[in-house]
PDB file of N, CA and C in Angstrom:
ATOM      1  N   MET A  39       0.427   8.831   7.669  1.00  0.00           N
ATOM      2  CA  MET A  39      -0.681   9.386   6.899  1.00  0.00           C
ATOM      3  C   MET A  39      -0.148  10.444   5.942  1.00  0.00           C
ATOM      4  N   PRO A  40      -0.704  10.488   4.727  1.00  0.00           N
ATOM      5  CA  PRO A  40      -0.267  11.519   3.789  1.00  0.00           C
ATOM      6  C   PRO A  40      -0.774  12.886   4.216  1.00  0.00           C
ATOM      7  N   LYS A  41       0.045  13.888   3.935  1.00  0.00           N
ATOM      8  CA  LYS A  41      -0.370  15.243   4.269  1.00  0.00           C
ATOM      9  C   LYS A  41      -1.431  15.712   3.297  1.00  0.00           C
ATOM     10  N   LYS A  42      -2.312  16.562   3.776  1.00  0.00           N
ATOM     11  CA  LYS A  42      -3.366  17.093   2.923  1.00  0.00           C
ATOM     12  C   LYS A  42      -2.781  18.144   1.992  1.00  0.00           C
ATOM     13  N   ALA A  43      -2.964  17.952   0.718  1.00  0.00           N
ATOM     14  CA  ALA A  43      -2.418  18.866  -0.279  1.00  0.00           C
ATOM     15  C   ALA A  43      -3.521  19.781  -0.806  1.00  0.00           C
ATOM     16  N   THR A  44      -3.103  20.762  -1.565  1.00  0.00           N
ATOM     17  CA  THR A  44      -4.078  21.639  -2.197  1.00  0.00           C
ATOM     18  C   THR A  44      -4.761  20.903  -3.332  1.00  0.00           C
ATOM     19  N   THR A  45      -5.880  21.399  -3.778  1.00  0.00           N
ATOM     20  CA  THR A  45      -6.642  20.708  -4.818  1.00  0.00           C
ATOM     21  C   THR A  45      -6.128  21.102  -6.198  1.00  0.00           C
ATOM     22  N   SER A  46      -4.922  20.664  -6.511  1.00  0.00           N
ATOM     23  CA  SER A  46      -4.372  20.906  -7.842  1.00  0.00           C
ATOM     24  C   SER A  46      -4.726  19.740  -8.747  1.00  0.00           C
ATOM     25  N   SER A  47      -4.548  19.927 -10.017  1.00  0.00           N
ATOM     26  CA  SER A  47      -4.936  18.881 -10.962  1.00  0.00           C
ATOM     27  C   SER A  47      -3.861  17.808 -11.107  1.00  0.00           C
ATOM     28  N   SER A  48      -2.707  17.995 -10.494  1.00  0.00           N
ATOM     29  CA  SER A  48      -1.664  16.973 -10.597  1.00  0.00           C
ATOM     30  C   SER A  48      -1.788  15.983  -9.454  1.00  0.00           C
ATOM     31  N   GLY A  49      -1.307  14.791  -9.689  1.00  0.00           N
ATOM     32  CA  GLY A  49      -1.353  13.779  -8.642  1.00  0.00           C
ATOM     33  C   GLY A  49      -2.641  12.985  -8.687  1.00  0.00           C
ATOM     34  N   ARG A  50      -2.846  12.195  -7.643  1.00  0.00           N
ATOM     35  CA  ARG A  50      -4.009  11.324  -7.562  1.00  0.00           C
ATOM     36  C   ARG A  50      -4.868  11.747  -6.385  1.00  0.00           C
ATOM     37  N   GLY A  51      -6.156  11.629  -6.534  1.00  0.00           N
ATOM     38  CA  GLY A  51      -7.063  11.894  -5.434  1.00  0.00           C
ATOM     39  C   GLY A  51      -7.428  10.597  -4.743  1.00  0.00           C
ATOM     40  N   ARG A  52      -7.507  10.650  -3.424  1.00  0.00           N
ATOM     41  CA  ARG A  52      -7.872   9.455  -2.670  1.00  0.00           C
ATOM     42  C   ARG A  52      -8.839   9.863  -1.561  1.00  0.00           C
ATOM     43  N   SER A  53      -9.853   9.036  -1.363  1.00  0.00           N
ATOM     44  CA  SER A  53     -10.819   9.283  -0.301  1.00  0.00           C
ATOM     45  C   SER A  53     -10.187   8.959   1.042  1.00  0.00           C
ATOM     46  N   ALA A  54     -10.321   9.856   2.004  1.00  0.00           N
ATOM     47  CA  ALA A  54      -9.781   9.621   3.340  1.00  0.00           C
ATOM     48  C   ALA A  54     -10.633   8.618   4.106  1.00  0.00           C
ATOM     49  N   ILE A  55     -11.860   8.409   3.688  1.00  0.00           N
ATOM     50  CA  ILE A  55     -12.761   7.490   4.386  1.00  0.00           C
ATOM     51  C   ILE A  55     -12.568   6.065   3.889  1.00  0.00           C
ATOM     52  N   THR A  56     -12.645   5.869   2.575  1.00  0.00           N
ATOM     53  CA  THR A  56     -12.584   4.513   2.023  1.00  0.00           C
ATOM     54  C   THR A  56     -11.190   4.107   1.580  1.00  0.00           C
ATOM     55  N   GLY A  57     -10.333   5.070   1.268  1.00  0.00           N
ATOM     56  CA  GLY A  57      -9.005   4.764   0.766  1.00  0.00           C
ATOM     57  C   GLY A  57      -8.967   4.503  -0.720  1.00  0.00           C
ATOM     58  N   LYS A  58     -10.104   4.628  -1.390  1.00  0.00           N
ATOM     59  CA  LYS A  58     -10.168   4.384  -2.829  1.00  0.00           C
ATOM     60  C   LYS A  58      -9.780   5.630  -3.601  1.00  0.00           C
ATOM     61  N   PHE A  59      -9.290   5.418  -4.836  1.00  0.00           N
ATOM     62  CA  PHE A  59      -8.955   6.536  -5.697  1.00  0.00           C
ATOM     63  C   PHE A  59     -10.228   7.195  -6.213  1.00  0.00           C
ATOM     64  N   VAL A  60     -10.197   8.524  -6.301  1.00  0.00           N
ATOM     65  CA  VAL A  60     -11.345   9.286  -6.794  1.00  0.00           C
ATOM     66  C   VAL A  60     -10.856  10.279  -7.835  1.00  0.00           C
ATOM     67  N   LYS A  61     -11.788  10.811  -8.618  1.00  0.00           N
ATOM     68  CA  LYS A  61     -11.464  11.793  -9.643  1.00  0.00           C
ATOM     69  C   LYS A  61     -11.126  13.134  -8.997  1.00  0.00           C
ATOM     70  N   GLN A  62     -10.421  13.976  -9.750  1.00  0.00           N
ATOM     71  CA  GLN A  62     -10.069  15.298  -9.244  1.00  0.00           C
ATOM     72  C   GLN A  62     -11.304  16.164  -9.024  1.00  0.00           C
ATOM     73  N   SER A  63     -12.357  15.942  -9.794  1.00  0.00           N
ATOM     74  CA  SER A  63     -13.590  16.698  -9.589  1.00  0.00           C
ATOM     75  C   SER A  63     -14.207  16.368  -8.233  1.00  0.00           C
ATOM     76  N   THR A  64     -14.056  15.109  -7.806  1.00  0.00           N
ATOM     77  CA  THR A  64     -14.554  14.703  -6.493  1.00  0.00           C
ATOM     78  C   THR A  64     -13.718  15.340  -5.391  1.00  0.00           C
ATOM     79  N   VAL A  65     -12.421  15.442  -5.600  1.00  0.00           N
ATOM     80  CA  VAL A  65     -11.544  16.074  -4.618  1.00  0.00           C
ATOM     81  C   VAL A  65     -11.931  17.539  -4.417  1.00  0.00           C
ATOM     82  N   LYS A  66     -12.255  18.202  -5.504  1.00  0.00           N
ATOM     83  CA  LYS A  66     -12.642  19.617  -5.409  1.00  0.00           C
ATOM     84  C   LYS A  66     -13.983  19.793  -4.715  1.00  0.00           C
ATOM     85  N   ARG A  67     -14.888  18.829  -4.909  1.00  0.00           N
ATOM     86  CA  ARG A  67     -16.206  18.925  -4.277  1.00  0.00           C
ATOM     87  C   ARG A  67     -16.178  18.557  -2.799  1.00  0.00           C
ATOM     88  N   HIS A  68     -15.234  17.698  -2.408  1.00  0.00           N
ATOM     89  CA  HIS A  68     -15.184  17.210  -1.025  1.00  0.00           C
ATOM     90  C   HIS A  68     -13.785  17.390  -0.435  1.00  0.00           C
ATOM     91  N   PRO A  69     -13.372  18.633  -0.200  1.00  0.00           N
ATOM     92  CA  PRO A  69     -11.991  18.856   0.264  1.00  0.00           C
ATOM     93  C   PRO A  69     -11.714  18.327   1.677  1.00  0.00           C
ATOM     94  N   LYS A  70     -12.746  18.166   2.485  1.00  0.00           N
ATOM     95  CA  LYS A  70     -12.521  17.704   3.856  1.00  0.00           C
ATOM     96  C   LYS A  70     -12.328  16.198   3.956  1.00  0.00           C
ATOM     97  N   THR A  71     -12.847  15.452   2.981  1.00  0.00           N
ATOM     98  CA  THR A  71     -12.789  13.993   3.070  1.00  0.00           C
ATOM     99  C   THR A  71     -11.918  13.356   1.991  1.00  0.00           C
ATOM    100  N   THR A  72     -11.158  14.177   1.243  1.00  0.00           N
ATOM    101  CA  THR A  72     -10.281  13.634   0.211  1.00  0.00           C
ATOM    102  C   THR A  72      -8.902  14.274   0.320  1.00  0.00           C
ATOM    103  N   VAL A  73      -7.894  13.561  -0.158  1.00  0.00           N
ATOM    104  CA  VAL A  73      -6.531  14.085  -0.180  1.00  0.00           C
ATOM    105  C   VAL A  73      -5.936  13.856  -1.560  1.00  0.00           C
ATOM    106  N   ASN A  74      -5.003  14.721  -1.955  1.00  0.00           N
ATOM    107  CA  ASN A  74      -4.265  14.552  -3.198  1.00  0.00           C
ATOM    108  C   ASN A  74      -2.924  13.946  -2.860  1.00  0.00           C
ATOM    109  N   GLU A  75      -2.539  12.929  -3.592  1.00  0.00           N
ATOM    110  CA  GLU A  75      -1.236  12.309  -3.405  1.00  0.00           C
ATOM    111  C   GLU A  75      -0.374  12.611  -4.603  1.00  0.00           C
ATOM    112  N   THR A  76       0.843  13.067  -4.350  1.00  0.00           N
ATOM    113  CA  THR A  76       1.765  13.334  -5.445  1.00  0.00           C
ATOM    114  C   THR A  76       2.695  12.142  -5.583  1.00  0.00           C
ATOM    115  N   PRO A  77       2.924  11.696  -6.810  1.00  0.00           N
ATOM    116  CA  PRO A  77       3.819  10.543  -7.003  1.00  0.00           C
ATOM    117  C   PRO A  77       5.250  10.911  -6.634  1.00  0.00           C
ATOM    118  N   LYS A  78       5.963   9.965  -6.012  1.00  0.00           N
ATOM    119  CA  LYS A  78       7.345  10.203  -5.625  1.00  0.00           C
ATOM    120  C   LYS A  78       8.247  10.206  -6.849  1.00  0.00           C
ATOM    121  N   LYS A  79       9.210  11.099  -6.849  1.00  0.00           N
ATOM    122  CA  LYS A  79      10.194  11.132  -7.933  1.00  0.00           C
ATOM    123  C   LYS A  79      11.308  10.160  -7.590  1.00  0.00           C
ATOM    124  N   LYS A  80      11.723   9.399  -8.586  1.00  0.00           N
ATOM    125  CA  LYS A  80      12.784   8.402  -8.354  1.00  0.00           C
ATOM    126  C   LYS A  80      14.148   9.024  -8.476  1.00  0.00           C
TER     127      LYS A  80
END
């Protein structure tokens, strides 16, 4: 499972319930049910 990150504007937001991508505004409104994923550096 991905670790829960802070609600920064970088990265992607994902719903912990559905697994779908969500907007950063949704992540800020629902911090308990969303996580931010940071893209891996190659």
